[in-house]
CSV table of C-alpha atoms and ligand atoms in Angstrom, one decimal:
chain,number,residue,atom,x,y,z
F,829,UNK,CA,2.9,129.0,33.8
F,830,UNK,CA,2.2,132.5,35.0
F,831,UNK,CA,2.6,135.0,32.2
F,832,UNK,CA,4.0,138.5,32.7
F,833,UNK,CA,4.1,141.6,30.5
F,834,UNK,CA,6.5,144.6,30.9
F,835,UNK,CA,4.8,148.0,31.3
F,836,UNK,CA,6.7,150.7,29.5
F,837,UNK,CA,8.3,153.4,31.7
F,838,UNK,CA,6.0,156.4,32.1
F,839,UNK,CA,6.1,159.9,33.6
F,840,UNK,CA,3.7,160.1,36.5
F,841,UNK,CA,2.5,163.5,37.8
F,842,UNK,CA,3.2,164.3,41.4
F,843,UNK,CA,-0.1,165.7,42.7
F,844,UNK,CA,0.8,166.1,46.3
F,845,UNK,CA,3.8,166.6,48.7
F,846,UNK,CA,2.8,166.3,52.3
F,847,UNK,CA,4.3,165.6,55.7
F,848,UNK,CA,2.3,162.5,56.7
F,849,UNK,CA,0.4,160.3,54.3
F,850,UNK,CA,-2.2,157.9,55.6
F,851,UNK,CA,-3.4,155.0,53.5
F,852,UNK,CA,-7.0,153.9,54.4
F,853,UNK,CA,-9.8,155.9,56.0
F,854,UNK,CA,-11.1,153.2,58.4
F,855,UNK,CA,-11.3,154.0,62.1
F,856,UNK,CA,-7.5,153.6,62.4
F,857,UNK,CA,-6.7,155.8,59.5
F,858,UNK,CA,-9.0,158.5,60.7
F,859,UNK,CA,-7.4,158.5,64.1
F,860,UNK,CA,-3.9,158.5,62.7
F,861,UNK,CA,-4.7,161.4,60.4
F,862,UNK,CA,-6.4,163.4,63.1
F,863,UNK,CA,-3.7,162.7,65.6
F,864,UNK,CA,-1.0,163.8,63.2
F,865,UNK,CA,-2.9,166.9,62.2
F,866,UNK,CA,-3.3,167.9,65.8
F,867,UNK,CA,0.5,168.0,66.1
F,868,UNK,CA,0.6,170.7,63.4
F,869,UNK,CA,1.9,168.8,60.4
F,870,UNK,CA,0.3,168.5,56.9
F,871,UNK,CA,-1.7,165.3,56.5
F,872,UNK,CA,-3.3,163.6,53.5
F,873,UNK,CA,-5.5,160.6,53.8
F,874,UNK,CA,-6.0,158.3,50.7
F,875,UNK,CA,-9.2,156.2,50.7
F,876,UNK,CA,-10.2,153.8,48.0
F,877,UNK,CA,-14.0,154.0,48.7
F,878,UNK,CA,-16.1,157.1,49.0
F,879,UNK,CA,-16.8,157.0,52.7
F,880,UNK,CA,-14.8,157.1,55.9
F,881,UNK,CA,-15.1,154.4,58.5
F,882,UNK,CA,-14.0,151.3,56.6
F,883,UNK,CA,-15.5,148.1,58.1
F,884,UNK,CA,-17.2,150.1,60.8
F,885,UNK,CA,-19.4,151.9,58.2
F,886,UNK,CA,-19.3,150.4,54.7
F,887,UNK,CA,-18.7,147.0,56.3
F,888,UNK,CA,-21.7,147.5,58.6
F,889,UNK,CA,-19.8,146.8,61.8
F,890,UNK,CA,-21.8,149.6,63.5
F,891,UNK,CA,-21.1,148.4,67.1
F,892,UNK,CA,-18.4,150.4,68.9
F,893,UNK,CA,-17.4,147.7,71.4
F,894,UNK,CA,-16.6,148.5,75.1
F,895,UNK,CA,-13.8,150.9,76.1
F,896,UNK,CA,-14.2,150.0,79.8
F,897,UNK,CA,-12.9,146.8,81.5
F,898,UNK,CA,-16.3,145.6,82.7
F,899,UNK,CA,-15.5,146.6,86.3
F,900,UNK,CA,-16.2,150.3,85.9
F,901,UNK,CA,-12.7,151.4,84.8
F,902,UNK,CA,-12.3,153.2,81.5
F,903,UNK,CA,-9.5,151.6,79.6
F,904,UNK,CA,-9.4,153.6,76.4
F,905,UNK,CA,-9.4,157.4,76.5
F,906,UNK,CA,-8.0,159.7,73.9
F,907,UNK,CA,-9.3,159.4,70.3
F,908,UNK,CA,-10.7,155.9,71.0
F,909,UNK,CA,-13.2,157.6,73.3
F,910,UNK,CA,-13.7,160.7,71.2
F,911,UNK,CA,-14.5,158.8,68.0
F,912,UNK,CA,-17.2,156.8,69.8
F,913,UNK,CA,-18.9,160.1,70.6
F,914,UNK,CA,-18.3,161.4,67.0
F,915,UNK,CA,-20.0,158.3,65.6
F,916,UNK,CA,-23.2,159.0,67.7
F,917,UNK,CA,-23.2,162.8,67.4
F,918,UNK,CA,-26.1,162.9,65.0
F,919,UNK,CA,-28.1,159.7,65.7
F,920,UNK,CA,-29.7,157.5,68.2
F,921,UNK,CA,-27.4,155.4,70.4
F,922,UNK,CA,-27.6,153.0,73.3
F,923,UNK,CA,-24.7,154.4,75.3
F,924,UNK,CA,-25.3,153.9,79.0
F,925,UNK,CA,-26.0,157.3,80.6
F,926,UNK,CA,-23.4,156.7,83.3
F,927,UNK,CA,-20.6,157.0,80.6
F,928,UNK,CA,-22.0,159.9,78.6
F,929,UNK,CA,-19.9,162.6,80.3
F,930,UNK,CA,-16.8,160.6,79.7
F,931,UNK,CA,-15.9,159.8,83.4
F,932,UNK,CA,-12.8,157.7,84.1
F,933,UNK,CA,-14.7,155.4,86.4
F,934,UNK,CA,-18.3,154.3,87.0
F,935,UNK,CA,-19.9,151.8,89.5
F,936,UNK,CA,-18.4,148.4,88.9
F,937,UNK,CA,-21.8,146.9,87.9
F,938,UNK,CA,-22.5,149.6,85.3
F,939,UNK,CA,-23.4,148.6,81.8
F,940,UNK,CA,-20.5,148.6,79.4
F,941,UNK,CA,-19.1,151.8,77.8
F,942,UNK,CA,-20.1,150.9,74.3
F,943,UNK,CA,-22.7,151.8,71.7
F,944,UNK,CA,-24.4,150.9,68.4
F,945,UNK,CA,-24.5,153.7,65.9
F,946,UNK,CA,-26.4,154.7,62.7
F,947,UNK,CA,-24.1,154.2,59.7
F,948,UNK,CA,-25.1,157.2,57.5
F,949,UNK,CA,-25.0,159.5,60.5
F,950,UNK,CA,-21.6,158.3,61.5
F,951,UNK,CA,-20.2,158.7,57.9
F,952,UNK,CA,-21.5,162.3,57.8
F,953,UNK,CA,-20.2,163.0,61.2
F,954,UNK,CA,-16.7,161.6,60.4
F,955,UNK,CA,-16.6,163.8,57.2
F,956,UNK,CA,-17.2,166.8,59.4
F,957,UNK,CA,-14.8,165.7,62.1
F,958,UNK,CA,-11.8,165.1,59.7
F,959,UNK,CA,-12.5,168.4,57.9
F,960,UNK,CA,-12.6,170.3,61.2
F,961,UNK,CA,-9.3,168.7,62.3
F,962,UNK,CA,-7.6,169.8,59.1
F,963,UNK,CA,-7.2,166.4,57.4
F,964,UNK,CA,-7.1,166.5,53.6
F,965,UNK,CA,-9.2,163.4,52.6
F,966,UNK,CA,-8.9,162.1,49.0
F,967,UNK,CA,-11.6,159.6,48.2
F,968,UNK,CA,-11.9,157.2,45.3
F,969,UNK,CA,-8.2,156.7,45.2
F,970,UNK,CA,-6.4,153.4,45.6
F,971,UNK,CA,-2.8,153.0,46.7
F,972,UNK,CA,-1.1,150.6,44.4
F,973,UNK,CA,2.7,150.6,45.0
F,974,UNK,CA,5.4,152.4,46.9
F,975,UNK,CA,8.2,154.4,45.5
F,976,UNK,CA,11.2,153.1,47.4
F,977,UNK,CA,14.7,154.4,48.0
F,978,UNK,CA,16.5,151.7,50.0
F,979,UNK,CA,14.3,151.0,53.1
F,980,UNK,CA,12.6,154.4,52.8
F,981,UNK,CA,9.2,155.0,51.1
F,982,UNK,CA,9.6,158.3,49.2
F,983,UNK,CA,6.1,158.3,47.7
F,984,UNK,CA,3.2,156.1,46.6
F,985,UNK,CA,1.5,155.5,43.3
F,986,UNK,CA,-2.3,156.1,43.5
F,987,UNK,CA,-4.8,155.0,40.9
F,988,UNK,CA,-7.9,157.2,40.6
F,989,UNK,CA,-10.3,158.8,38.1
F,990,UNK,CA,-7.4,161.1,37.1
F,991,UNK,CA,-5.3,158.1,36.2
F,992,UNK,CA,-2.0,157.1,37.8
F,993,UNK,CA,-0.5,159.8,40.1
F,994,UNK,CA,2.2,160.0,42.7
F,995,UNK,CA,1.9,161.3,46.3
F,996,UNK,CA,5.1,162.1,48.1
F,997,UNK,CA,5.5,162.3,51.9
F,998,UNK,CA,8.0,162.2,54.7
F,999,UNK,CA,6.1,159.7,56.8
F,1000,UNK,CA,3.6,157.0,55.9
F,1001,UNK,CA,0.9,155.2,57.9
F,1002,UNK,CA,-0.5,152.0,56.5
F,1003,UNK,CA,-4.0,151.8,57.8
F,1004,UNK,CA,-5.3,149.8,54.9
F,1005,UNK,CA,-6.4,146.9,57.2
F,1006,UNK,CA,-4.5,144.6,54.8
F,1007,UNK,CA,-1.0,145.9,55.2
F,1008,UNK,CA,-0.9,146.8,51.5
F,1009,UNK,CA,1.9,149.3,51.9
F,1010,UNK,CA,3.9,147.4,54.5
F,1011,UNK,CA,3.8,144.2,52.4
F,1012,UNK,CA,4.6,145.8,49.0
F,1013,UNK,CA,7.4,147.8,50.6
F,1014,UNK,CA,9.1,144.6,51.5
F,1015,UNK,CA,8.4,144.2,55.3
F,1016,UNK,CA,7.5,140.8,56.9
F,1017,UNK,CA,3.8,140.1,57.2
F,1018,UNK,CA,1.5,137.2,58.2
F,1019,UNK,CA,-1.7,136.4,56.5
F,1020,UNK,CA,-4.8,134.7,57.8
F,1021,UNK,CA,-8.0,133.5,56.2
F,1022,UNK,CA,-11.4,134.7,57.5
F,1023,UNK,CA,-14.7,132.9,58.0
F,1024,UNK,CA,-17.6,134.3,56.1
F,1025,UNK,CA,-20.3,136.5,57.6
F,1026,UNK,CA,-22.7,139.0,56.3
F,1027,UNK,CA,-24.4,141.7,58.3
F,1028,UNK,CA,-27.2,143.8,57.0
F,1029,UNK,CA,-30.1,145.9,58.3
F,1030,UNK,CA,-33.7,144.8,57.9
F,1031,UNK,CA,-37.2,145.9,58.4
F,1032,UNK,CA,-39.5,143.3,60.0
F,1033,UNK,CA,-42.9,144.5,61.1
F,1034,UNK,CA,-42.9,142.3,64.2
F,1035,UNK,CA,-39.5,143.4,65.4
F,1036,UNK,CA,-40.3,147.0,64.4
F,1037,UNK,CA,-43.5,147.0,66.5
F,1038,UNK,CA,-41.4,146.1,69.6
F,1039,UNK,CA,-38.9,148.8,68.8
F,1040,UNK,CA,-41.7,151.4,68.4
F,1041,UNK,CA,-43.4,150.3,71.6
F,1042,UNK,CA,-40.1,150.9,73.4
F,1043,UNK,CA,-39.3,154.1,71.5
F,1044,UNK,CA,-36.0,152.5,70.5
F,1045,UNK,CA,-35.1,153.2,66.9
F,1046,UNK,CA,-32.0,151.0,67.0
F,1047,UNK,CA,-34.1,148.1,68.1
F,1048,UNK,CA,-36.8,148.8,65.5
F,1049,UNK,CA,-34.3,148.4,62.6
F,1050,UNK,CA,-31.9,145.7,63.9
F,1051,UNK,CA,-29.0,144.2,62.1
F,1052,UNK,CA,-29.0,140.6,61.0
F,1053,UNK,CA,-26.0,138.5,61.0
F,1054,UNK,CA,-25.7,135.5,58.7
F,1055,UNK,CA,-22.7,133.2,58.8
F,1056,UNK,CA,-20.2,132.0,61.3
F,1057,UNK,CA,-19.2,133.8,64.5
F,1058,UNK,CA,-15.4,134.0,64.9
F,1059,UNK,CA,-13.6,131.8,67.4
F,1060,UNK,CA,-11.5,134.8,68.5
F,1061,UNK,CA,-8.3,133.2,67.5
F,1062,UNK,CA,-9.1,129.9,69.1
F,1063,UNK,CA,-8.3,128.4,65.7
F,1064,UNK,CA,-11.5,126.3,65.3
F,1065,UNK,CA,-12.9,128.1,62.3
F,1066,UNK,CA,-14.2,126.0,59.5
F,1067,UNK,CA,-11.6,125.6,56.8
F,1068,UNK,CA,-14.1,125.2,54.0
F,1069,UNK,CA,-15.7,128.6,54.8
F,1070,UNK,CA,-12.5,130.7,54.9
F,1071,UNK,CA,-11.2,133.1,52.3
F,1072,UNK,CA,-8.0,135.0,51.8
F,1073,UNK,CA,-8.7,138.8,51.8
F,1074,UNK,CA,-5.3,139.6,50.3
F,1075,UNK,CA,-6.0,138.2,46.8
F,1076,UNK,CA,-8.5,139.0,44.1
F,1077,UNK,CA,-9.7,135.4,44.1
F,1078,UNK,CA,-10.2,135.4,47.8
F,1079,UNK,CA,-12.1,138.7,47.9
F,1080,UNK,CA,-14.4,137.6,45.1
F,1081,UNK,CA,-15.0,134.2,46.7
F,1082,UNK,CA,-15.9,135.9,49.9
F,1083,UNK,CA,-18.3,138.2,48.2
F,1084,UNK,CA,-20.0,135.3,46.3
F,1085,UNK,CA,-20.3,133.2,49.5
F,1086,UNK,CA,-21.5,136.0,51.8
F,1087,UNK,CA,-24.0,137.4,49.2
F,1088,UNK,CA,-25.1,133.9,48.6
F,1089,UNK,CA,-26.0,133.6,52.3
F,1090,UNK,CA,-28.0,136.8,52.0
F,1091,UNK,CA,-29.8,135.7,48.8
F,1092,UNK,CA,-30.7,132.3,50.4
F,1093,UNK,CA,-32.1,134.1,53.3
F,1094,UNK,CA,-34.1,136.5,51.1
F,1095,UNK,CA,-35.6,133.6,49.1
F,1096,UNK,CA,-36.7,132.0,52.4
F,1097,UNK,CA,-38.1,135.3,53.8
F,1098,UNK,CA,-39.9,136.6,50.8
F,1099,UNK,CA,-42.8,138.2,52.8
F,1100,UNK,CA,-44.8,141.4,52.7
F,1101,UNK,CA,-43.8,142.3,56.2
F,1102,UNK,CA,-40.0,142.0,55.7
F,1103,UNK,CA,-37.4,143.9,53.8
F,1104,UNK,CA,-33.6,143.9,53.6
F,1105,UNK,CA,-32.7,147.5,53.6
F,1106,UNK,CA,-28.9,147.6,53.4
F,1107,UNK,CA,-25.9,145.5,52.3
F,1108,UNK,CA,-22.3,145.9,53.3
F,1109,UNK,CA,-20.2,147.4,50.5
F,1110,UNK,CA,-16.9,146.2,52.0
F,1111,UNK,CA,-16.3,142.5,52.4
F,1112,UNK,CA,-16.4,141.7,56.1
F,1113,UNK,CA,-12.9,140.3,56.5
F,1114,UNK,CA,-11.8,140.2,60.1
F,1115,UNK,CA,-8.0,139.5,59.8
F,1116,UNK,CA,-6.2,139.4,56.5
F,1117,UNK,CA,-2.6,140.5,56.6
F,1118,UNK,CA,-0.6,142.1,59.4
F,1119,UNK,CA,2.8,143.5,60.1
F,1120,UNK,CA,5.3,141.3,61.7
F,1121,UNK,CA,6.9,144.1,63.7
F,1122,UNK,CA,9.8,144.6,66.0
F,1123,UNK,CA,7.6,143.5,68.9
F,1124,UNK,CA,3.9,142.4,69.4
F,1125,UNK,CA,1.1,142.4,71.8
F,1126,UNK,CA,1.8,140.0,74.7
F,1127,UNK,CA,-1.3,138.7,76.3
F,1128,UNK,CA,0.1,136.4,78.9
F,1129,UNK,CA,1.4,137.6,82.2
F,1130,UNK,CA,3.5,140.4,80.8
F,1131,UNK,CA,1.5,143.3,82.0
F,1132,UNK,CA,3.9,146.3,82.3
F,1133,UNK,CA,5.3,147.4,78.9
F,1134,UNK,CA,7.8,150.3,79.2
F,1135,UNK,CA,7.2,151.5,75.7
F,1136,UNK,CA,3.4,151.1,75.9
F,1137,UNK,CA,1.4,153.3,73.7
F,1138,UNK,CA,-1.8,152.4,75.5
F,1139,UNK,CA,-3.9,149.8,77.1
F,1140,UNK,CA,-6.1,147.3,75.2
F,1141,UNK,CA,-8.7,144.7,76.1
F,1142,UNK,CA,-10.5,141.9,74.4
F,1143,UNK,CA,-13.7,144.0,74.3
F,1144,UNK,CA,-16.0,140.9,74.6
F,1145,UNK,CA,-14.7,139.7,77.9
F,1146,UNK,CA,-16.2,140.8,81.2
F,1147,UNK,CA,-14.3,141.6,83.2
F,1148,UNK,CA,-11.6,142.1,80.6
F,1149,UNK,CA,-7.9,141.6,81.2
F,1150,UNK,CA,-6.0,144.8,80.4
F,1151,UNK,CA,-2.9,144.5,78.3
F,1152,UNK,CA,-0.4,147.2,77.2
F,1153,UNK,CA,0.6,147.5,73.5
F,1154,UNK,CA,4.3,148.2,72.7
F,1155,UNK,CA,5.4,151.0,70.4
F,1156,UNK,CA,7.6,148.5,68.6
F,1157,UNK,CA,4.4,146.7,67.5
F,1158,UNK,CA,3.7,149.6,65.1
F,1159,UNK,CA,7.1,149.5,63.3
F,1160,UNK,CA,9.6,147.2,61.7
F,1161,UNK,CA,13.4,147.7,61.2
F,1162,UNK,CA,12.8,146.8,57.5
F,1163,UNK,CA,11.2,150.3,56.9
F,1164,UNK,CA,12.5,153.6,58.1
F,1165,UNK,CA,9.4,155.8,57.7
F,1166,UNK,CA,6.3,153.5,57.8
F,1167,UNK,CA,3.9,152.9,60.7
F,1168,UNK,CA,1.2,150.3,60.9
F,1169,UNK,CA,-2.2,151.1,62.4
F,1170,UNK,CA,-5.4,149.3,63.0
F,1171,UNK,CA,-6.3,145.7,62.5
F,1172,UNK,CA,-2.9,145.1,60.8
F,1173,UNK,CA,-0.5,145.9,63.7
F,1174,UNK,CA,1.9,143.4,65.1
F,1175,UNK,CA,-0.1,140.8,67.2
F,1176,UNK,CA,-0.3,137.1,66.7
F,1177,UNK,CA,-2.8,134.4,67.6
F,1178,UNK,CA,-5.5,135.6,70.0
F,1179,UNK,CA,-3.6,138.9,70.3
F,1180,UNK,CA,-4.5,139.7,66.7
F,1181,UNK,CA,-8.2,139.2,67.5
F,1182,UNK,CA,-7.8,141.6,70.4
F,1183,UNK,CA,-6.1,144.3,68.3
F,1184,UNK,CA,-8.8,144.3,65.6
F,1185,UNK,CA,-11.6,145.6,67.8
F,1186,UNK,CA,-12.6,149.1,66.9
F,1187,UNK,CA,-11.2,150.8,70.1
F,1188,UNK,CA,-7.8,149.1,69.7
F,1189,UNK,CA,-7.7,150.1,66.1
F,1190,UNK,CA,-8.3,153.8,67.0
F,1191,UNK,CA,-5.7,153.6,69.8
F,1192,UNK,CA,-2.9,152.4,67.4
F,1193,UNK,CA,-4.0,154.9,64.8
F,1194,UNK,CA,-3.7,157.7,67.3
F,1195,UNK,CA,-0.3,156.5,68.4
F,1196,UNK,CA,1.0,156.0,64.9
F,1197,UNK,CA,-0.3,159.5,63.8
F,1198,UNK,CA,1.3,161.2,66.8
F,1199,UNK,CA,4.6,159.4,66.3
F,1200,UNK,CA,4.6,160.2,62.6
F,1201,UNK,CA,4.2,163.9,63.3
F,1202,UNK,CA,7.0,163.7,65.9
F,1203,UNK,CA,9.3,162.0,63.4
F,1204,UNK,CA,8.6,164.7,60.8
F,1205,UNK,CA,9.3,167.5,63.3
F,1206,UNK,CA,12.4,165.8,64.7
F,1207,UNK,CA,13.6,164.7,61.3
F,1208,UNK,CA,14.1,161.2,62.5
F,1209,UNK,CA,13.2,157.6,61.5
F,1210,UNK,CA,10.4,155.5,63.1
F,1211,UNK,CA,13.1,153.7,65.1
F,1212,UNK,CA,14.4,157.0,66.5
F,1213,UNK,CA,11.1,158.5,67.7
F,1214,UNK,CA,11.4,159.7,71.3
F,1215,UNK,CA,9.0,157.3,73.0
F,1216,UNK,CA,8.8,159.3,76.2
F,1217,UNK,CA,7.8,162.4,74.2
F,1218,UNK,CA,5.2,160.3,72.4
F,1219,UNK,CA,3.9,158.8,75.6
F,1220,UNK,CA,3.6,162.3,77.2
F,1221,UNK,CA,1.5,163.6,74.3
F,1222,UNK,CA,-0.7,160.5,74.3
F,1223,UNK,CA,-1.2,160.7,78.0
F,1224,UNK,CA,-2.0,164.4,77.9
F,1225,UNK,CA,-4.7,163.5,75.3
F,1226,UNK,CA,-6.3,161.0,77.6
F,1227,UNK,CA,-4.7,157.7,76.5
F,1228,UNK,CA,-4.2,155.3,79.4
F,1229,UNK,CA,-0.7,154.1,78.9
F,1230,UNK,CA,-0.5,151.6,81.8
F,1231,UNK,CA,-2.8,149.6,83.8
F,1232,UNK,CA,-4.0,151.2,87.0
F,1233,UNK,CA,-4.2,149.2,90.3
F,1234,UNK,CA,-7.9,149.0,89.8
F,1235,UNK,CA,-7.5,147.2,86.5
F,1236,UNK,CA,-5.1,144.6,87.8
F,1237,UNK,CA,-7.5,142.0,89.2
F,1238,UNK,CA,-9.1,141.1,85.9
F,1239,UNK,CA,-8.2,137.5,85.1
F,1240,UNK,CA,-7.7,136.4,81.5
F,1241,UNK,CA,-10.8,134.7,80.2
F,1242,UNK,CA,-10.3,132.5,77.2
F,1243,UNK,CA,-13.2,132.3,74.7
F,1244,UNK,CA,-14.9,128.9,74.3
F,1245,UNK,CA,-16.7,127.6,71.3
F,1246,UNK,CA,-20.0,126.1,72.3
F,1247,UNK,CA,-22.6,124.1,70.4
F,1248,UNK,CA,-25.8,126.1,70.5
F,1249,UNK,CA,-28.8,124.5,72.0
F,1250,UNK,CA,-30.9,125.3,69.0
F,1251,UNK,CA,-31.2,123.8,65.5
F,1252,UNK,CA,-28.8,125.2,62.9
F,1253,UNK,CA,-30.5,128.1,61.1
F,1254,UNK,CA,-32.7,129.1,64.0
F,1255,UNK,CA,-32.5,132.9,64.5
F,1256,UNK,CA,-31.1,134.0,67.9
F,1257,UNK,CA,-32.7,137.4,68.6
F,1258,UNK,CA,-31.0,139.7,71.0
F,1259,UNK,CA,-31.7,143.3,71.4
F,1260,UNK,CA,-29.9,144.9,68.4
F,1261,UNK,CA,-28.9,141.9,66.3
F,1262,UNK,CA,-30.5,138.8,64.9
F,1263,UNK,CA,-28.0,135.9,64.4
F,1264,UNK,CA,-28.5,133.0,62.0
F,1265,UNK,CA,-25.7,130.5,62.1
F,1266,UNK,CA,-26.2,128.0,59.2
F,1267,UNK,CA,-23.4,125.7,60.4
F,1268,UNK,CA,-24.7,125.3,63.9
F,1269,UNK,CA,-21.9,126.4,66.1
F,1270,UNK,CA,-21.0,129.7,67.7
F,1271,UNK,CA,-18.9,131.3,70.3
F,1272,UNK,CA,-19.9,131.6,74.0
F,1273,UNK,CA,-20.5,135.4,73.9
F,1274,UNK,CA,-23.4,135.6,71.6
F,1275,UNK,CA,-23.2,139.3,70.7
F,1276,UNK,CA,-20.5,139.6,68.0
C,158,FAD,C1,-17.9,140.7,60.6
C,158,FAD,C2,-17.1,141.5,61.6
C,158,FAD,C3,-17.7,141.9,62.8
C,158,FAD,C4,-17.0,142.7,63.7
C,158,FAD,N1,-17.6,143.0,64.8
C,158,FAD,C5,-17.0,144.0,65.6
C,158,FAD,C6,-17.8,144.7,66.6
C,158,FAD,O1,-18.9,144.3,66.8
C,158,FAD,N2,-17.2,145.7,67.3
C,158,FAD,C7,-15.9,146.0,67.0
C,158,FAD,O2,-15.3,146.9,67.8
C,158,FAD,N3,-15.1,145.5,66.1
C,158,FAD,C8,-15.7,144.5,65.3
C,158,FAD,N4,-15.1,144.0,64.2
C,158,FAD,C9,-13.7,144.5,63.9
C,158,FAD,C10,-13.6,145.9,63.4
C,158,FAD,O3,-14.8,146.3,62.7
C,158,FAD,C11,-12.5,146.1,62.5
C,158,FAD,O4,-11.3,145.4,62.8
C,158,FAD,C12,-12.0,147.6,62.4
C,158,FAD,O5,-13.2,148.4,62.1
C,158,FAD,C13,-10.9,147.8,61.5
C,158,FAD,O6,-10.5,149.1,61.3
C,158,FAD,P1,-9.3,149.5,60.4
C,158,FAD,O7,-9.3,151.0,60.3
C,158,FAD,O8,-8.0,148.9,61.0
C,158,FAD,O9,-9.5,148.8,59.1
C,158,FAD,P2,-10.6,148.9,58.0
C,158,FAD,O10,-11.9,149.2,58.6
C,158,FAD,O11,-10.5,147.7,57.2
C,158,FAD,O12,-10.2,150.2,57.1
C,158,FAD,C14,-9.3,150.1,56.1
C,158,FAD,C15,-9.6,151.3,55.1
C,158,FAD,O13,-8.6,151.3,54.1
C,158,FAD,C16,-9.1,151.4,52.8
C,158,FAD,N5,-8.2,150.8,51.9
C,158,FAD,C17,-7.8,149.4,51.9
C,158,FAD,N6,-6.9,149.2,51.0
C,158,FAD,C18,-6.6,150.4,50.4
C,158,FAD,C19,-5.8,150.9,49.3
C,158,FAD,N7,-5.0,150.0,48.7
C,158,FAD,N8,-5.8,152.2,49.0
C,158,FAD,C20,-6.6,153.0,49.6
C,158,FAD,N9,-7.5,152.7,50.6
C,158,FAD,C21,-7.5,151.4,51.0
C,158,FAD,C22,-10.5,150.7,53.0
C,158,FAD,O14,-11.4,151.1,52.0
C,158,FAD,C23,-10.9,151.1,54.4
C,158,FAD,O15,-11.6,152.2,54.4
C,158,FAD,C24,-15.7,143.2,63.3
C,158,FAD,C25,-15.2,142.9,62.1
C,158,FAD,C26,-15.9,142.1,61.2
C,158,FAD,C27,-15.3,141.8,59.8
């Protein structure tokens, strides 16, 4: 039987009172905080690690997937486009030149509007960006529980080097990736286990030589991917290799399995011309827990969404079908002052896989941050936010709210799992990433 102990009541110091409080400094939290600050309200961002970027930096997912539809139309503008450029401000990139000046369209056969980026340079650039935008970032601080009054979050308890403290705010944005606040505040959520993978950077003299010959730094120091490629919500992931990212046991199991893959690899590749030079310091969970909101992403024939906060795509498809994400997918009637942002917004099945790509996370972050600032200024709940006002601000900032005529022809393409035509364990080398799939199956698109 589970044992419990009762903790004695204790006075907790209130260290901050702010307008908007963001939990989590991944790409979604950064976008939310910056968007709110741009509306002139006070913003604090609480981050449990010591770097910004979340999975995109400490999780080694340094691939900003396409923000165009693969037919020459830009789908994501606003912060989803700005953040791509912030990530590559101080490092090499492989952004196609045709997109560098941020045009709305490019020739239909253009390379995709995407880039790899250097992790340390992105972290430093994100530090600078958030500081310049007036966001108060507090590192090394873990949200643990909400302070509730009915269905309103009045504040949160944060554990840090200073001990247990309280942060009070008018509006909250849960960008923890795992819906920590939404769940603990009592809203409905769905959980999903994730397959194990492990990305790291390596030095291999042969590969490096090729990169040097081509003058391509990103190619000289590629990323290696061990583990299984996701099915994109097709539901074929192997049960025995899945872990629950919302429990201590699941996280530890994931870390043991994924680091085990890396250690096996190292043992087999103990050579003088090879070195592993980085490890992820965030477990690479794709989907863990999400809000079950008032609405969710519809990815069938439902194209026009009146309350759309922006267009999204499955970034791996070419051409990519363009969908619209409803405002109601960021909120729930169970909570009056909490928004979800990032890979934990309301989207089920394949829709969840679509909403977890970096550009979509930034889009929902921007919308949540802007809406939170509006709610502070208008002294209203998340349910009462003036959606037209929100849409106007987003649109003025470059967000594409609705599909254009040019984006309409793209037909949905469903991902297929394919047996690879190589022996399990054979490295597949593409330009910036080396895949090794020990189980011997992977998705059709071989890149991510
Ligand atoms: C293996 C893998 C490969 C992927 N490949 C790609 C790809 O190639 N391109 C792409 O676009 N997308 C890819 N994705 C998806 C994408 O990287 C993520 O979905 C996206 O970065 C999530 O951003 P986020 O801000 O929503 O969440 P996260 O990046 O998870 O950020 C959450 C942040 O909140 C913090 N946090 C969590 N809990 C707390 C707490 N209690 N208190 C305080 N802080 C907290 C975390 O430290 C973190 O910084 C991949 C994901 C994985 C796992």
